[in-house]
């Protein structure tokens, strides 16, 4: 080996004090460049001062640094790092190295090229090495202040050696130092296995970043864009051009995305099965119609909300939506009665199973009946804030929709008690839900009731103040096979009004929710336990302030399968807790005493006894229970999630 000057090992070329003649040093260097010089090992001399060459001083402990290499050299070095773990270690050295590593595409690493060559030649063993990094089963979610370009760069480098990134969610990026196109580009270069990308409220990401994703991540299947003001048709077109496997697309509050981008998606993404577009002002009829009118369209789930589309789009849906099974329409102010009527009469929605319509003025009695006739396989219908639908229209719809099983009405204030009774008499419903329907009044009907609705299993009437004793009795007579009832928020019902309903339930109730029924007393709970205690599984009595320990004694004596009991804000004391603990047949899993000031530290022993089966215990706002008691409970009930 050529002679080394200033060598730091045991073999030294000079053991004296220091060179003082720069001319001699030059001669030595010139000789050593031509001749191999070797000196036998000698004992190293003790030197107390730095080496001095003439007038220049060089610190002995100064070490050469790889950072002096230009980025081009580091780039070539990093390309030859064999595995993902080694690259991750390099990325931890400095931000500069991390940035250099993120600029390398995964296919540019020499190890990737070797694997590809070996796969092409023969070996089946190397395929396992390749799939280890390309499966894309890892999931990462960055929210708020944690969503930055540096973190995305670290994710891009770190996940490559641990299975590959398959799903990425970025939510709530900071507008000043959050995720930009740079961070998304780093993900694109380092994570070609990405299949699911969700961007929520990322104001600094635009078409450039999305185009990089499209260019590198050809396996992308699901894309979710929400509040991305810089993403336009250009980025969406890039996705359409490069991601033929796209199956789901969701766009919300993206002000620059319009018809052109959706037309590209409809034309170039033949596998698209799910589309959701909400509050995008530039999206109109041409964009929506292009998604459904494609010959290869396999769209099965469609959500259109807050758009400026007209009757034309609904006509296209009704005619071409032959594969649509789920349809959600909301806030379509430019769609009239004619649009919904044509959608129903077009006879194209034969596979439609679920339909939800919210705040659409075009839904009337006439159009609703047309939908019922045209959608012959419709099983679930939800109408929310449809102010022009009356009870008569609802009955006509129920008669025409022969396959209807579940009906949900929210804030449909023209629906009356007669309309509800008519629906139950003319339809084989399994579930009926009414929420805040103010048009229902508690009136005695003069006409005799029709045949019973034996198919109805679930009845939910929430926050409908006009639904009282008479209405409950009518429903009870019509629906003898009920298994689930939810009457939460019905402040007007009493024990006498609820009793006929309980008496007519022949099948045995499984789930009962009476939360917020302020006028109910222990008497109705005793009747409930006597009639249905043997089958009851869930009971909610939250805020029934007149319920006392007597109800818990009845629960302990009659219930066998009860697993979930909520007596929050009831007049419960330690005696009631003791009664529950002595019921050997009970296997409660979830128990709530929230706001029960009568439950004190004396219940500690009883709660411990029930803790063998409990997985959830709610003691919030139990002011008579001390923190020390709760700590003792936590030690004993280590499997139970205790809220205090």
Coordinates of N, CA and C in Angstrom, one line a residue, residues 55-227:
X55 N 3.8 27.1 9.4 CA 2.9 28.0 10.1 C 1.5 27.5 10.2
X56 N 1.1 26.3 9.6 CA -0.2 25.8 9.7 C -0.4 24.7 10.7
X57 N -1.5 24.8 11.5 CA -1.8 23.8 12.5 C -3.0 23.0 12.1
X58 N -2.9 21.7 12.2 CA -4.1 20.8 11.8 C -4.4 20.0 13.1
X59 N -5.6 20.1 13.5 CA -6.1 19.3 14.7 C -6.0 17.8 14.4
X60 N -5.4 17.1 15.4 CA -5.2 15.7 15.2 C -6.5 14.9 15.2
X61 N -7.5 15.4 16.0 CA -8.7 14.7 16.1 C -9.7 15.0 15.1
X62 N -9.4 15.8 14.1 CA -10.3 16.1 13.0 C -10.5 14.9 12.1
X63 N -11.8 14.5 11.9 CA -12.1 13.3 11.2 C -12.8 13.7 9.8
X64 N -12.5 12.9 8.8 CA -13.2 13.2 7.5 C -14.7 12.9 7.6
X65 N -15.6 13.6 6.9 CA -17.0 13.5 7.0 C -17.6 13.1 5.6
X66 N -18.6 12.2 5.6 CA -19.2 11.8 4.4 C -20.1 13.0 3.8
X67 N -20.4 13.9 4.7 CA -21.3 15.0 4.3 C -20.6 16.0 3.3
X68 N -19.3 15.8 3.1 CA -18.6 16.7 2.1 C -18.9 16.2 0.7
X69 N -19.4 14.9 0.6 CA -19.7 14.4 -0.7 C -20.9 15.1 -1.3
X70 N -20.9 15.4 -2.6 CA -22.0 16.0 -3.2 C -23.2 15.1 -3.2
X71 N -24.4 15.7 -3.4 CA -25.7 14.9 -3.3 C -25.7 13.8 -4.4
X72 N -25.0 14.0 -5.5 CA -25.0 13.0 -6.6 C -24.3 11.7 -6.1
X73 N -23.2 11.9 -5.3 CA -22.5 10.7 -4.8 C -23.3 10.0 -3.7
X74 N -23.9 10.8 -2.8 CA -24.8 10.2 -1.8 C -26.0 9.4 -2.4
X75 N -26.5 10.0 -3.5 CA -27.6 9.4 -4.2 C -27.2 8.0 -4.7
X76 N -26.0 7.9 -5.3 CA -25.6 6.6 -5.8 C -25.3 5.6 -4.7
X77 N -24.8 6.1 -3.5 CA -24.5 5.3 -2.4 C -25.8 4.7 -1.8
X78 N -26.8 5.6 -1.6 CA -28.1 5.2 -1.1 C -28.8 4.2 -2.0
X79 N -28.6 4.3 -3.3 CA -29.3 3.4 -4.2 C -28.8 2.0 -4.0
X80 N -27.6 1.8 -3.4 CA -27.0 0.5 -3.3 C -27.2 -0.1 -1.9
X81 N -27.9 0.6 -1.0 CA -28.2 0.1 0.3 C -29.2 -1.1 0.1
X82 N -28.8 -2.2 0.7 CA -29.6 -3.5 0.4 C -31.0 -3.6 0.8
X83 N -31.3 -3.1 2.1 CA -32.6 -3.4 2.6 C -33.3 -2.2 3.2
X84 N -34.6 -2.4 3.6 CA -35.4 -1.3 4.1 C -34.9 -0.8 5.5
X85 N -34.5 -1.8 6.3 CA -34.0 -1.4 7.6 C -32.8 -0.5 7.6
X86 N -31.9 -0.9 6.7 CA -30.6 -0.1 6.6 C -31.0 1.3 6.1
X87 N -31.9 1.4 5.2 CA -32.3 2.8 4.7 C -33.0 3.6 5.8
X88 N -33.7 2.9 6.6 CA -34.4 3.6 7.8 C -33.3 4.2 8.7
X89 N -32.2 3.4 8.9 CA -31.1 3.8 9.8 C -30.5 5.0 9.2
X90 N -30.3 5.0 7.9 CA -29.6 6.2 7.2 C -30.5 7.4 7.3
X91 N -31.8 7.2 7.2 CA -32.8 8.3 7.3 C -32.8 9.0 8.6
X92 N -32.3 8.3 9.7 CA -32.3 8.8 11.0 C -31.1 9.7 11.3
X93 N -30.1 9.7 10.3 CA -28.9 10.5 10.5 C -29.2 12.0 10.5
X94 N -29.9 12.4 9.5 CA -30.2 13.9 9.3 C -31.3 14.1 8.4
X95 N -31.9 15.3 8.4 CA -33.0 15.6 7.5 C -32.5 15.6 6.1
X96 N -31.3 16.0 5.9 CA -30.7 16.0 4.5 C -30.7 14.6 3.9
X97 N -30.2 13.6 4.7 CA -30.2 12.3 4.2 C -31.6 11.7 4.0
X98 N -32.5 12.1 4.9 CA -33.9 11.7 4.7 C -34.5 12.2 3.4
X99 N -34.2 13.5 3.1 CA -34.7 14.1 1.9 C -34.1 13.4 0.7
X100 N -32.9 13.0 0.8 CA -32.2 12.3 -0.4 C -32.8 11.0 -0.6
X101 N -33.1 10.3 0.5 CA -33.7 8.9 0.4 C -35.1 9.0 -0.2
X102 N -35.9 10.0 0.2 CA -37.2 10.1 -0.4 C -37.2 10.5 -1.9
X103 N -36.1 11.0 -2.4 CA -36.0 11.3 -3.8 C -35.8 10.1 -4.7
X104 N -35.5 8.9 -4.1 CA -35.2 7.7 -4.8 C -36.5 6.9 -4.9
X105 N -36.8 6.6 -6.1 CA -38.0 5.7 -6.4 C -37.6 4.3 -6.0
X106 N -38.6 3.5 -5.5 CA -38.4 2.2 -5.0 C -37.7 1.3 -6.1
X107 N -38.1 1.5 -7.3 CA -37.6 0.7 -8.4 C -36.1 1.0 -8.8
X108 N -35.6 2.2 -8.3 CA -34.3 2.6 -8.6 C -33.2 1.9 -7.7
X109 N -33.6 1.3 -6.6 CA -32.7 0.7 -5.7 C -32.1 -0.5 -6.4
X110 N -30.8 -0.8 -6.2 CA -30.1 -1.9 -6.9 C -30.6 -3.2 -6.5
X111 N -31.1 -3.3 -5.2 CA -31.6 -4.6 -4.7 C -32.9 -4.9 -5.4
X112 N -33.7 -3.9 -5.7 CA -35.0 -4.1 -6.4 C -34.7 -4.6 -7.8
X113 N -33.6 -4.1 -8.5 CA -33.3 -4.5 -9.8 C -32.8 -5.9 -9.9
X114 N -32.0 -6.3 -8.8 CA -31.5 -7.7 -8.7 C -32.7 -8.7 -8.6
X115 N -33.6 -8.3 -7.7 CA -34.7 -9.2 -7.5 C -35.5 -9.4 -8.8
X116 N -35.8 -8.3 -9.5 CA -36.5 -8.4 -10.7 C -35.8 -9.3 -11.8
X117 N -34.5 -9.1 -11.8 CA -33.7 -9.9 -12.8 C -33.8 -11.4 -12.4
X118 N -33.7 -11.7 -11.1 CA -33.7 -13.1 -10.7 C -35.1 -13.7 -10.9
X119 N -36.1 -12.9 -10.7 CA -37.5 -13.4 -10.9 C -37.7 -13.7 -12.4
X120 N -37.2 -12.8 -13.2 CA -37.4 -13.0 -14.7 C -36.6 -14.2 -15.2
X121 N -35.5 -14.5 -14.5 CA -34.7 -15.6 -14.9 C -35.3 -17.0 -14.5
X122 N -35.4 -17.2 -13.2 CA -36.0 -18.5 -12.8 C -36.6 -18.5 -11.4
X123 N -35.8 -18.2 -10.4 CA -36.1 -18.6 -9.1 C -37.4 -18.3 -8.5
X124 N -38.1 -19.2 -7.9 CA -39.3 -18.9 -7.1 C -39.0 -18.5 -5.7
X125 N -37.8 -18.7 -5.2 CA -37.5 -18.2 -3.9 C -37.4 -16.7 -3.8
X126 N -36.9 -16.1 -4.8 CA -36.7 -14.6 -4.8 C -38.1 -13.9 -4.8
X127 N -39.1 -14.6 -5.3 CA -40.4 -13.9 -5.3 C -40.9 -13.6 -3.9
X128 N -40.5 -14.5 -3.0 CA -40.9 -14.2 -1.6 C -40.2 -12.9 -1.1
X129 N -39.0 -12.7 -1.5 CA -38.3 -11.5 -1.1 C -38.9 -10.3 -1.6
X130 N -39.4 -10.4 -2.8 CA -40.1 -9.2 -3.5 C -41.4 -8.9 -2.8
X131 N -42.2 -10.0 -2.5 CA -43.5 -9.7 -2.0 C -43.4 -9.2 -0.6
X132 N -42.3 -9.5 0.1 CA -42.2 -9.0 1.5 C -42.3 -7.5 1.6
X133 N -41.8 -6.8 0.6 CA -41.8 -5.4 0.6 C -43.0 -4.8 -0.2
X134 N -43.7 -5.5 -1.0 CA -44.6 -5.0 -1.9 C -46.1 -5.3 -1.6
X135 N -46.4 -6.0 -0.5 CA -47.7 -6.4 -0.2 C -48.6 -5.2 0.1
X136 N -48.1 -4.3 0.8 CA -48.8 -3.1 1.1 C -49.9 -3.3 2.2
X137 N -49.6 -3.9 3.3 CA -50.6 -4.2 4.3 C -50.5 -3.2 5.5
X138 N -49.6 -2.3 5.5 CA -49.4 -1.3 6.6 C -50.4 -0.2 6.4
X139 N -50.8 0.4 7.6 CA -51.7 1.5 7.6 C -51.1 2.6 8.4
X140 N -51.2 3.8 7.9 CA -50.7 5.0 8.7 C -51.7 6.1 8.6
X141 N -51.9 6.8 9.7 CA -52.8 7.9 9.8 C -52.2 9.1 10.5
X142 N -52.1 10.3 9.9 CA -51.5 11.5 10.4 C -52.6 12.5 10.6
X143 N -52.7 13.1 11.8 CA -53.7 14.1 12.0 C -53.2 15.3 12.6
X144 N -53.8 16.5 12.3 CA -53.4 17.7 12.9 C -52.0 18.1 12.7
X145 N -51.4 18.5 13.8 CA -50.0 19.0 13.8 C -49.0 17.9 13.4
X146 N -49.4 16.6 13.6 CA -48.5 15.5 13.2 C -48.4 15.3 11.7
X147 N -49.3 15.9 11.0 CA -49.3 15.7 9.5 C -48.4 16.8 8.9
X148 N -47.2 16.4 8.6 CA -46.2 17.3 8.0 C -45.4 16.5 6.9
X149 N -44.7 17.2 6.1 CA -43.9 16.6 5.1 C -42.8 15.7 5.6
X150 N -42.2 16.1 6.7 CA -41.1 15.3 7.3 C -41.6 14.0 7.8
X151 N -42.8 14.0 8.4 CA -43.4 12.7 8.8 C -43.8 11.8 7.7
X152 N -44.3 12.4 6.6 CA -44.6 11.6 5.4 C -43.3 11.0 4.8
X153 N -42.3 11.8 4.8 CA -41.0 11.3 4.3 C -40.5 10.1 5.1
X154 N -40.6 10.2 6.4 CA -40.2 9.1 7.3 C -41.1 7.9 7.1
X155 N -42.4 8.1 6.8 CA -43.3 7.0 6.5 C -42.9 6.3 5.2
X156 N -42.5 7.1 4.2 CA -42.2 6.6 2.9 C -40.9 5.7 3.0
X157 N -39.9 6.1 3.8 CA -38.7 5.3 3.9 C -38.9 4.2 4.9
X158 N -39.6 4.4 6.0 CA -39.7 3.4 7.1 C -40.6 2.2 6.7
X159 N -41.6 2.4 5.9 CA -42.6 1.3 5.7 C -42.1 0.4 4.6
X160 N -41.1 0.8 3.8 CA -40.7 0.0 2.7 C -40.1 -1.3 3.1
X161 N -39.5 -1.4 4.3 CA -38.8 -2.6 4.7 C -39.7 -3.4 5.7
X162 N -40.9 -3.0 5.8 CA -41.8 -3.7 6.8 C -43.1 -4.1 6.2
X163 N -43.2 -4.4 5.0 CA -44.4 -4.9 4.4 C -45.0 -3.9 3.3
X164 N -44.6 -2.7 3.3 CA -45.1 -1.7 2.3 C -46.3 -1.0 2.8
X165 N -46.5 0.2 2.5 CA -47.7 1.0 2.9 C -48.8 0.7 2.0
X166 N -50.0 0.3 2.6 CA -51.2 0.0 1.8 C -52.2 1.1 1.9
X167 N -52.3 1.7 3.1 CA -53.4 2.7 3.4 C -52.8 3.9 4.1
X168 N -53.1 5.1 3.6 CA -52.6 6.3 4.2 C -53.8 7.3 4.4
X169 N -53.9 7.8 5.6 CA -54.9 8.9 5.9 C -54.3 10.1 6.4
X170 N -54.6 11.2 5.8 CA -54.1 12.5 6.3 C -55.3 13.4 6.6
X171 N -55.4 13.8 7.9 CA -56.6 14.6 8.3 C -56.2 15.8 9.1
X172 N -56.7 16.9 8.6 CA -56.5 18.2 9.4 C -55.1 18.7 9.4
X173 N -54.5 18.8 8.2 CA -53.1 19.3 8.1 C -53.1 20.8 8.4
X174 N -52.0 21.3 9.1 CA -51.9 22.7 9.4 C -51.7 23.5 8.1
X175 N -52.3 24.7 8.0 CA -52.2 25.5 6.8 C -50.9 26.2 6.6
X176 N -50.1 26.3 7.7 CA -48.8 27.0 7.6 C -47.6 26.0 7.4
X177 N -47.7 24.9 8.1 CA -46.5 24.0 8.1 C -47.0 22.5 7.8
X178 N -48.1 22.4 7.2 CA -48.7 21.0 7.0 C -48.2 20.4 5.8
X179 N -48.9 19.3 5.4 CA -48.5 18.5 4.2 C -48.7 19.3 2.9
X180 N -47.6 19.2 2.1 CA -47.7 19.8 0.8 C -47.5 18.8 -0.3
X181 N -47.3 19.3 -1.5 CA -47.0 18.4 -2.7 C -45.8 17.6 -2.5
X182 N -44.8 18.2 -1.8 CA -43.5 17.5 -1.5 C -43.7 16.2 -0.7
X183 N -44.5 16.3 0.4 CA -44.7 15.1 1.2 C -45.5 14.0 0.5
X184 N -46.5 14.4 -0.3 CA -47.2 13.4 -1.1 C -46.4 12.8 -2.2
X185 N -45.4 13.6 -2.8 CA -44.5 13.0 -3.8 C -43.6 12.0 -3.1
X186 N -43.1 12.3 -1.9 CA -42.3 11.3 -1.2 C -43.0 10.0 -1.0
X187 N -44.3 10.1 -0.7 CA -45.1 8.8 -0.5 C -45.2 8.1 -1.8
X188 N -45.4 8.9 -2.9 CA -45.6 8.3 -4.2 C -44.3 7.5 -4.6
X189 N -43.1 8.1 -4.4 CA -41.9 7.5 -4.9 C -41.5 6.3 -4.0
X190 N -41.8 6.4 -2.7 CA -41.4 5.3 -1.8 C -42.4 4.2 -1.5
X191 N -43.7 4.5 -1.9 CA -44.8 3.5 -1.5 C -45.6 3.2 -2.8
X192 N -45.1 2.5 -3.8 CA -45.9 2.1 -4.9 C -47.0 1.1 -4.6
X193 N -46.9 0.5 -3.4 CA -47.9 -0.4 -3.0 C -49.2 0.2 -2.5
X194 N -49.2 1.5 -2.4 CA -50.4 2.2 -1.8 C -51.7 1.9 -2.6
X195 N -52.7 1.5 -1.8 CA -54.0 1.2 -2.4 C -55.1 2.1 -1.9
X196 N -55.0 2.7 -0.8 CA -56.0 3.5 -0.2 C -55.4 4.9 0.2
X197 N -55.9 6.0 -0.3 CA -55.4 7.3 0.1 C -56.6 8.2 0.5
X198 N -56.5 8.8 1.7 CA -57.6 9.7 2.2 C -56.9 11.0 2.6
X199 N -57.4 12.1 2.0 CA -56.9 13.4 2.2 C -58.1 14.3 2.7
X200 N -58.0 14.7 4.0 CA -59.1 15.5 4.6 C -58.5 16.8 5.1
X201 N -59.0 17.9 4.5 CA -58.6 19.2 5.0 C -57.1 19.4 4.9
X202 N -56.6 19.3 3.7 CA -55.2 19.5 3.4 C -55.1 20.6 2.3
X203 N -55.1 21.9 2.8 CA -55.2 23.0 1.9 C -53.9 23.3 1.0
X204 N -52.8 22.6 1.4 CA -51.6 22.9 0.6 C -51.2 21.8 -0.4
X205 N -52.0 20.8 -0.5 CA -51.8 19.7 -1.5 C -52.7 20.0 -2.7
X206 N -52.0 20.0 -3.9 CA -52.7 20.3 -5.2 C -52.5 19.2 -6.2
X207 N -52.7 19.6 -7.4 CA -52.6 18.6 -8.6 C -51.2 18.0 -8.7
X208 N -50.2 18.7 -8.4 CA -48.8 18.2 -8.5 C -48.6 16.9 -7.6
X209 N -49.0 17.0 -6.4 CA -48.9 15.9 -5.5 C -49.8 14.7 -5.9
X210 N -51.0 15.0 -6.3 CA -51.9 13.9 -6.7 C -51.5 13.3 -8.0
X211 N -50.9 14.1 -8.9 CA -50.3 13.5 -10.1 C -49.2 12.6 -9.8
X212 N -48.3 12.9 -8.8 CA -47.2 12.0 -8.5 C -47.8 10.7 -7.9
X213 N -48.8 10.8 -7.1 CA -49.5 9.5 -6.6 C -50.0 8.7 -7.8
X214 N -50.6 9.4 -8.8 CA -51.1 8.6 -9.9 C -50.0 8.0 -10.8
X215 N -48.9 8.7 -10.9 CA -47.8 8.3 -11.7 C -47.1 7.1 -11.1
X216 N -47.0 7.0 -9.8 CA -46.2 5.9 -9.1 C -47.1 4.8 -8.5
X217 N -48.3 5.2 -8.0 CA -49.1 4.2 -7.3 C -50.2 3.7 -8.2
X218 N -49.8 2.8 -9.1 CA -50.8 2.2 -10.1 C -51.8 1.3 -9.4
X219 N -51.5 0.8 -8.2 CA -52.4 -0.1 -7.5 C -53.5 0.6 -6.8
X220 N -53.6 1.9 -6.8 CA -54.6 2.6 -6.0 C -56.0 2.2 -6.3
X221 N -56.7 1.9 -5.3 CA -58.1 1.4 -5.4 C -59.1 2.3 -4.8
X222 N -58.8 3.1 -3.7 CA -59.7 4.0 -3.1 C -59.1 5.3 -2.9
X223 N -59.8 6.4 -3.3 CA -59.4 7.7 -3.1 C -60.4 8.6 -2.5
X224 N -60.1 9.3 -1.4 CA -61.0 10.1 -0.6 C -60.4 11.5 -0.5
X225 N -61.1 12.5 -1.1 CA -60.7 13.9 -1.1 C -61.7 14.7 -0.4
X226 N -61.4 15.4 0.7 CA -62.3 16.2 1.4 C -61.6 17.6 1.7
X227 N -62.2 18.7 1.3 CA -61.7 20.0 1.6 C -60.2 20.1 1.1

